[in-house]
PDB file of C-alpha atoms in Angstrom:
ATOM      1  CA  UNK Y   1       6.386  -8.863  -9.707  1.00 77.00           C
ATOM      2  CA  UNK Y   2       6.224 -12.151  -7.648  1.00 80.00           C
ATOM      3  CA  UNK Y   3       3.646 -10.633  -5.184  1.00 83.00           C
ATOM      4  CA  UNK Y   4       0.849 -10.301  -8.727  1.00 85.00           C
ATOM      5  CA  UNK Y   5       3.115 -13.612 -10.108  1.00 85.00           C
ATOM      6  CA  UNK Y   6       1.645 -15.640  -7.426  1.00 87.00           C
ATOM      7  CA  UNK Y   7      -1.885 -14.022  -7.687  1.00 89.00           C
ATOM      8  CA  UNK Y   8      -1.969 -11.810  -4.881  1.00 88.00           C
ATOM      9  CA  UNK Y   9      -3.464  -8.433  -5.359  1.00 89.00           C
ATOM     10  CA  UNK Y  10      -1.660  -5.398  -5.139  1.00 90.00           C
ATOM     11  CA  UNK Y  11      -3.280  -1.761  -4.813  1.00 89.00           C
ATOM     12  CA  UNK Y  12      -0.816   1.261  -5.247  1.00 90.00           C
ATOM     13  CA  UNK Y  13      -1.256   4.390  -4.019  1.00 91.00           C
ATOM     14  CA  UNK Y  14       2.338   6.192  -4.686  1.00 88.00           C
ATOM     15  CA  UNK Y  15       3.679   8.947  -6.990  1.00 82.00           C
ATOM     16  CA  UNK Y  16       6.067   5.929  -8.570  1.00 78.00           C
ATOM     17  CA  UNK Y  17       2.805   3.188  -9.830  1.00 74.00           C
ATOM     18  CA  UNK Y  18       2.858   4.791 -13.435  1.00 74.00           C
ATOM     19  CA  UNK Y  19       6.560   4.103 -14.031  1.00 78.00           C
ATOM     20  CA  UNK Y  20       5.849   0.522 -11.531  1.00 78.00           C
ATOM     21  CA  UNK Y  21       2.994  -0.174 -13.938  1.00 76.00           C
ATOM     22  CA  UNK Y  22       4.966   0.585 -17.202  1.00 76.00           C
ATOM     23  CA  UNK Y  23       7.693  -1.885 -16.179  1.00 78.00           C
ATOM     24  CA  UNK Y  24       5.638  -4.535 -15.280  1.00 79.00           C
ATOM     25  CA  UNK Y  25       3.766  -4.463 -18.594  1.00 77.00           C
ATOM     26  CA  UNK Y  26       6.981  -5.268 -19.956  1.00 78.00           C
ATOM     27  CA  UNK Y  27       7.573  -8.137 -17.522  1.00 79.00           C
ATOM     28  CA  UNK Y  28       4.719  -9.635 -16.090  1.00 81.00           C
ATOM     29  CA  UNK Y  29       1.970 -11.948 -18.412  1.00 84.00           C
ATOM     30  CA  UNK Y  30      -1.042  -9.378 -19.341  1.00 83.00           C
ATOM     31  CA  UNK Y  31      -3.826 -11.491 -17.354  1.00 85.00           C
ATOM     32  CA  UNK Y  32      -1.511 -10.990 -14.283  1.00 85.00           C
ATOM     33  CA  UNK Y  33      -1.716  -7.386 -14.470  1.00 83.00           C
ATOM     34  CA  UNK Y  34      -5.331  -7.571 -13.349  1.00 86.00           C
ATOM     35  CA  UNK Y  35      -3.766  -7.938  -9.664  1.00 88.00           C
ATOM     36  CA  UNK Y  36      -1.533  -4.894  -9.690  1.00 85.00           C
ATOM     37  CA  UNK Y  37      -4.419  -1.608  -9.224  1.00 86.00           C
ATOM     38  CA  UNK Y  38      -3.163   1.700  -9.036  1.00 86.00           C
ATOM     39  CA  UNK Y  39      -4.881   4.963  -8.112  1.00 88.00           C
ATOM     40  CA  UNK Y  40      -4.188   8.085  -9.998  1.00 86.00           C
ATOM     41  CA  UNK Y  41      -6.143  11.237 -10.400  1.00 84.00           C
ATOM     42  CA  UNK Y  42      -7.861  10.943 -13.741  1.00 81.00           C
ATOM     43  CA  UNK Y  43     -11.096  10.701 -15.256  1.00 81.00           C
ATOM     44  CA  UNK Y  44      -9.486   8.560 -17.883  1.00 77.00           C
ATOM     45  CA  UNK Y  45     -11.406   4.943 -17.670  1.00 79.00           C
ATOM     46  CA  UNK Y  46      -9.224   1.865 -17.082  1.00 79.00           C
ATOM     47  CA  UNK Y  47     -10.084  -1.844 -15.544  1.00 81.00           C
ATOM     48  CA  UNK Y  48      -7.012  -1.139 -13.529  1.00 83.00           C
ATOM     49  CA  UNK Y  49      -6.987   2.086 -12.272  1.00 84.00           C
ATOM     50  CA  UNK Y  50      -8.574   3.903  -8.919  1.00 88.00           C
ATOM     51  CA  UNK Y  51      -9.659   6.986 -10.448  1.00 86.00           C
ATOM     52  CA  UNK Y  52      -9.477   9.662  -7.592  1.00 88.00           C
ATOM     53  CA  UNK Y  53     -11.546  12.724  -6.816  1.00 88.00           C
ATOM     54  CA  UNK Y  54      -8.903  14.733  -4.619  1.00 88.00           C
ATOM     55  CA  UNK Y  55     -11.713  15.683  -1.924  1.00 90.00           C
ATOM     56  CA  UNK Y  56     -11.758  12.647   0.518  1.00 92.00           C
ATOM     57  CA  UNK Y  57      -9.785   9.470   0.820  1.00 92.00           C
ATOM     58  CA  UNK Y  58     -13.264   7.824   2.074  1.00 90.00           C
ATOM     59  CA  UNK Y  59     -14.613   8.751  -1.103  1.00 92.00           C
ATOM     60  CA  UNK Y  60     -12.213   7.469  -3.319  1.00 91.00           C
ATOM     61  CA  UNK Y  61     -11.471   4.297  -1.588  1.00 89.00           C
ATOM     62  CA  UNK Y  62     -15.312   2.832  -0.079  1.00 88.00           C
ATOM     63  CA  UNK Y  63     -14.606  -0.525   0.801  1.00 87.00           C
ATOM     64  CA  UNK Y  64     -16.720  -1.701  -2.268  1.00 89.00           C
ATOM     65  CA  UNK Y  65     -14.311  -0.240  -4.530  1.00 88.00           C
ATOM     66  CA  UNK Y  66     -11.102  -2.317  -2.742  1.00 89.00           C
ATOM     67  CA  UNK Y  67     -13.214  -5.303  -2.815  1.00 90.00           C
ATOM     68  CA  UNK Y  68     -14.163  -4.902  -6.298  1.00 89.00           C
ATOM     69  CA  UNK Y  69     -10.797  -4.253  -7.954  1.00 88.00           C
ATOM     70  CA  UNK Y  70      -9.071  -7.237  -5.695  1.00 88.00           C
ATOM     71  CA  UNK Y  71     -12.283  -9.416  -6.096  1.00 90.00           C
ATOM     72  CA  UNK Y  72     -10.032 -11.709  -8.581  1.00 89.00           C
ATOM     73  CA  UNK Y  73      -6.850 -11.928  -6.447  1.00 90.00           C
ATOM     74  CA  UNK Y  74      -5.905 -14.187  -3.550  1.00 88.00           C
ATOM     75  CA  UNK Y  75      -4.809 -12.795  -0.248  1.00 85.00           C
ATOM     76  CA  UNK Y  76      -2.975 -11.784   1.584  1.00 84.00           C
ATOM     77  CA  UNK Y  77      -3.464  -8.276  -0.386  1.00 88.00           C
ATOM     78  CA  UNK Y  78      -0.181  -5.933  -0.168  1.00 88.00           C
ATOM     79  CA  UNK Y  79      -1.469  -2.091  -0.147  1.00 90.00           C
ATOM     80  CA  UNK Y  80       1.262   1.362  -1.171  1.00 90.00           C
ATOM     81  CA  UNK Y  81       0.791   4.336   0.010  1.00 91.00           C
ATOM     82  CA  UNK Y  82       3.138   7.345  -0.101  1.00 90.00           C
ATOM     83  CA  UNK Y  83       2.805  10.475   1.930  1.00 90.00           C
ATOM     84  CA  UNK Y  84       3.975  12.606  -0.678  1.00 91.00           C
ATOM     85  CA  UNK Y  85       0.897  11.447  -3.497  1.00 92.00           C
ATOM     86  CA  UNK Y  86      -1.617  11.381  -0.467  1.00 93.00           C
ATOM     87  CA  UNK Y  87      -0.224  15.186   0.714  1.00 93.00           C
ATOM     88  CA  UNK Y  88      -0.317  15.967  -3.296  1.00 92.00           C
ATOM     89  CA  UNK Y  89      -3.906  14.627  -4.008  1.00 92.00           C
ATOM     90  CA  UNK Y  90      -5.692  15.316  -0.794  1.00 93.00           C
ATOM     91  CA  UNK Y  91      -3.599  18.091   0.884  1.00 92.00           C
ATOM     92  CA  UNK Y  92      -1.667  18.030   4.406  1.00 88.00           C
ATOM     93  CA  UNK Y  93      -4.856  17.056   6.121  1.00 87.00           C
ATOM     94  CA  UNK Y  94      -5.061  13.442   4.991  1.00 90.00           C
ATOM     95  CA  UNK Y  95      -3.752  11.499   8.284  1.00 88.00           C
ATOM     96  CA  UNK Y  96      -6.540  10.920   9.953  1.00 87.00           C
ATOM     97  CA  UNK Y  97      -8.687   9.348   6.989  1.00 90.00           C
ATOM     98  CA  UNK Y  98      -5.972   7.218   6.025  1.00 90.00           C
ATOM     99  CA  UNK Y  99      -5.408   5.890   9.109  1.00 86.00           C
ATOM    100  CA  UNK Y 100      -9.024   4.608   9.474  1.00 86.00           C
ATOM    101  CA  UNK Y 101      -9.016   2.983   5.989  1.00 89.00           C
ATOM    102  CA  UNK Y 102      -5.982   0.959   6.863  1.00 86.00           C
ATOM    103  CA  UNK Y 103      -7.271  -0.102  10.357  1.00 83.00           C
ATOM    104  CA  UNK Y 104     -10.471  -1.512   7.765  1.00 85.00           C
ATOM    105  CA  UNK Y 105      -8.028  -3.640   5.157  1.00 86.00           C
ATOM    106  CA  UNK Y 106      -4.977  -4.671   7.376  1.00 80.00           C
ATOM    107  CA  UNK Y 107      -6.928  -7.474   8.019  1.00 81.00           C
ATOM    108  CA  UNK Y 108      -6.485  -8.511   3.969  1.00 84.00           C
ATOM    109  CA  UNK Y 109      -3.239  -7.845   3.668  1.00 82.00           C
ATOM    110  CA  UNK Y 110       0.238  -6.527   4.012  1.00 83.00           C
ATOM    111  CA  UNK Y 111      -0.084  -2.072   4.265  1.00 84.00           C
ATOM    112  CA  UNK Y 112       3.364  -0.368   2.848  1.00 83.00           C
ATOM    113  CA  UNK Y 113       3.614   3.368   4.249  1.00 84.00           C
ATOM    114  CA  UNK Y 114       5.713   5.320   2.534  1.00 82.00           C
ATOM    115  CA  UNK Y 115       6.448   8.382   4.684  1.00 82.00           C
ATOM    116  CA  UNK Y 116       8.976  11.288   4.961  1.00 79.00           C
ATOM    117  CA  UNK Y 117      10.349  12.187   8.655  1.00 77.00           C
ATOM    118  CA  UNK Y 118       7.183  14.660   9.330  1.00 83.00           C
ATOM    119  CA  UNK Y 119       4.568  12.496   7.927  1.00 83.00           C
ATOM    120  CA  UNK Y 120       6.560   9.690   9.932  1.00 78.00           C
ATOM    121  CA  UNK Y 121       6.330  12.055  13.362  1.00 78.00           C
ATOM    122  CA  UNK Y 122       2.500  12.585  12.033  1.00 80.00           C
ATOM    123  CA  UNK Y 123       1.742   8.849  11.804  1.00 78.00           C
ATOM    124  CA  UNK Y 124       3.656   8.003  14.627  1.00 73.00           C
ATOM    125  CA  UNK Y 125       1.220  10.442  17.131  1.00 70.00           C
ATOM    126  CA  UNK Y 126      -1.629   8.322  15.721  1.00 68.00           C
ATOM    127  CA  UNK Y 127      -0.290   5.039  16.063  1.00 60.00           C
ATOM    128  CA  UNK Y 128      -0.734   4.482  19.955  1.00 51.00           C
ATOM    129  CA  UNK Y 129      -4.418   4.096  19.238  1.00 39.00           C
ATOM    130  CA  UNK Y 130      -4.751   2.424  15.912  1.00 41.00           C
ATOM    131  CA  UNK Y 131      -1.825   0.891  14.653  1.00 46.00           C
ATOM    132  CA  UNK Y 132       1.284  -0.477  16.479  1.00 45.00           C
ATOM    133  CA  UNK Y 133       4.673   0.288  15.275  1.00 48.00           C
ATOM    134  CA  UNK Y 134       8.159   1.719  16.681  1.00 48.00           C
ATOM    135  CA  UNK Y 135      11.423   2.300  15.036  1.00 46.00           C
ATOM    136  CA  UNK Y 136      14.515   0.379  16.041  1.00 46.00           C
ATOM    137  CA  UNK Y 137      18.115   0.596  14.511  1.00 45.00           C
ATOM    138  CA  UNK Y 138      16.593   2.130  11.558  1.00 45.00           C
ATOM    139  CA  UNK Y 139      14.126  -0.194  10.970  1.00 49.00           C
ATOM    140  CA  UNK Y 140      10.351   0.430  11.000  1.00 53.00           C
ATOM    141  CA  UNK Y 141       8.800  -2.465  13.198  1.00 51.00           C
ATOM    142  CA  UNK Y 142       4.960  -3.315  12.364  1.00 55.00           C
ATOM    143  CA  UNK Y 143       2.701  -4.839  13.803  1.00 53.00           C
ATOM    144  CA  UNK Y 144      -1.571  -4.961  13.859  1.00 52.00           C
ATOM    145  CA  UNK Y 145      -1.588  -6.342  16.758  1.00 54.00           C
ATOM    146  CA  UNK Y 146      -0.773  -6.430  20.140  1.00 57.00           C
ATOM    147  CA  UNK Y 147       0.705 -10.006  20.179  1.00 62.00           C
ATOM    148  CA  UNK Y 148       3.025 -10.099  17.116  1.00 61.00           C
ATOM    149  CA  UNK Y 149       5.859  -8.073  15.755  1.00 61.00           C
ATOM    150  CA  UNK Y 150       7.390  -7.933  12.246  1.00 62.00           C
ATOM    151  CA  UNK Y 151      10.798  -6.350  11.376  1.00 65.00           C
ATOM    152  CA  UNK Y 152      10.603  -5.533   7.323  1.00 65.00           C
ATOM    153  CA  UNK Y 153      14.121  -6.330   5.267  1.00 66.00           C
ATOM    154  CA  UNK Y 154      13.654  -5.370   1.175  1.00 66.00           C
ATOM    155  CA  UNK Y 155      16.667  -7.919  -0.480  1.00 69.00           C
ATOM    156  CA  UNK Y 156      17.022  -8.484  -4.291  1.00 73.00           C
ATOM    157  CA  UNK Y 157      15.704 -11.730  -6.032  1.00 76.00           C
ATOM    158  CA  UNK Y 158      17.840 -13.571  -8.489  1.00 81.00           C
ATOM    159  CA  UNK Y 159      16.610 -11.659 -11.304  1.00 78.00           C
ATOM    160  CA  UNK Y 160      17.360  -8.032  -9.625  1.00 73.00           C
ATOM    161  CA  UNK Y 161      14.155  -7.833  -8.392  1.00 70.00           C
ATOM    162  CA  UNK Y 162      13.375  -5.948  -4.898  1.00 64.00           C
ATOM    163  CA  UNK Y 163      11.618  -8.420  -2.492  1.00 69.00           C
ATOM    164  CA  UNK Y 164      10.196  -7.863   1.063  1.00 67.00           C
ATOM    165  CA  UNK Y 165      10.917 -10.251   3.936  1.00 69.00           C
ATOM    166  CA  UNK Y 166       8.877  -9.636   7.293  1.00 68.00           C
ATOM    167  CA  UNK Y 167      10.692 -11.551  10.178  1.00 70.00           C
ATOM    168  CA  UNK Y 168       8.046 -11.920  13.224  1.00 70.00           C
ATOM    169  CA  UNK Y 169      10.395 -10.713  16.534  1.00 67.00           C
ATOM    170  CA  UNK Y 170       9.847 -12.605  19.996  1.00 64.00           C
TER     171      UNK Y 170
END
């Protein structure tokens, strides 16, 4: 809610975005919902909605199509993505192509994986070459770089709300 609030665009790619979607409607002022995009397999057509094939994540998410549908929001850009919707939509063979479209828009934003222990193990096998994280007292440590080093707390907001703090680690 704050994340769209402030004008930031948000693109989510999770088995949870309809139910996310159908709350914030309820919440959020109508011209903000232009900044939350989800991705769904339909052929239904919707201003904010990814509408996805199924056959190839670099299909269904060019870079033309991020940059058009967060053309009107300010970055930093904050990205879902769940295992279990990736696994559902594109089968177990997914890793690879996901991995090279976040190396392309971690640069824009904040990217959210969402990841059960063997997708974890999965990711975790590809990570020495193209992203940078490690797990420490049950906290998943990210980082894009070689330099810096986030730790990721979620905490409520003062109306209930589930907020994300990244604290850099020296």
């Amino acid at each position: 809610k704050r994340t769209i609030s402030e004008g930031r665009g948000v693109i989510d790619v999770t088995s949870s975005s309809y139910e996310t979607s159908r709350t914030l409607v309820s919440v959020v002022d109508t011209d903000l919902l232009k900044h939350y995009i989800t991705a769904e397999r339909t052929k239904r057509s919707n201003p904010y909605v990814i509408n996805l094939e199924g056959k190839s994540m670099f299909a269904d998410f060019p870079n033309e199509v991020i940059d058009f549908f967060m053309s009107s929001s300010v970055r930093p850009n904050v990205y879902f993505f769940s295992t279990d919707f990736l696994s559902f939509t594109y089968g177990p063979t997914f890793i690879g192509e996901l991995i090279n479209i976040i190396n392309e828009i971690r640069i824009t934003g904040i990217v959210v994986i969402i990841a059960d222990n063997e997708y974890y193990e999965k990711l975790s096998h590809y990570s020495g070459l193209t992203i940078h994280f490690l797990e420490s007292s049950g906290s998943v440590l990210v980082s894009s770089g070689t330099n810096k080093l986030f730790t990721l707390k979620v905490s409520k907001d003062e109306e209930d709300w589930p907020t994300i703090e990244l604290t850099e680690i020296n």
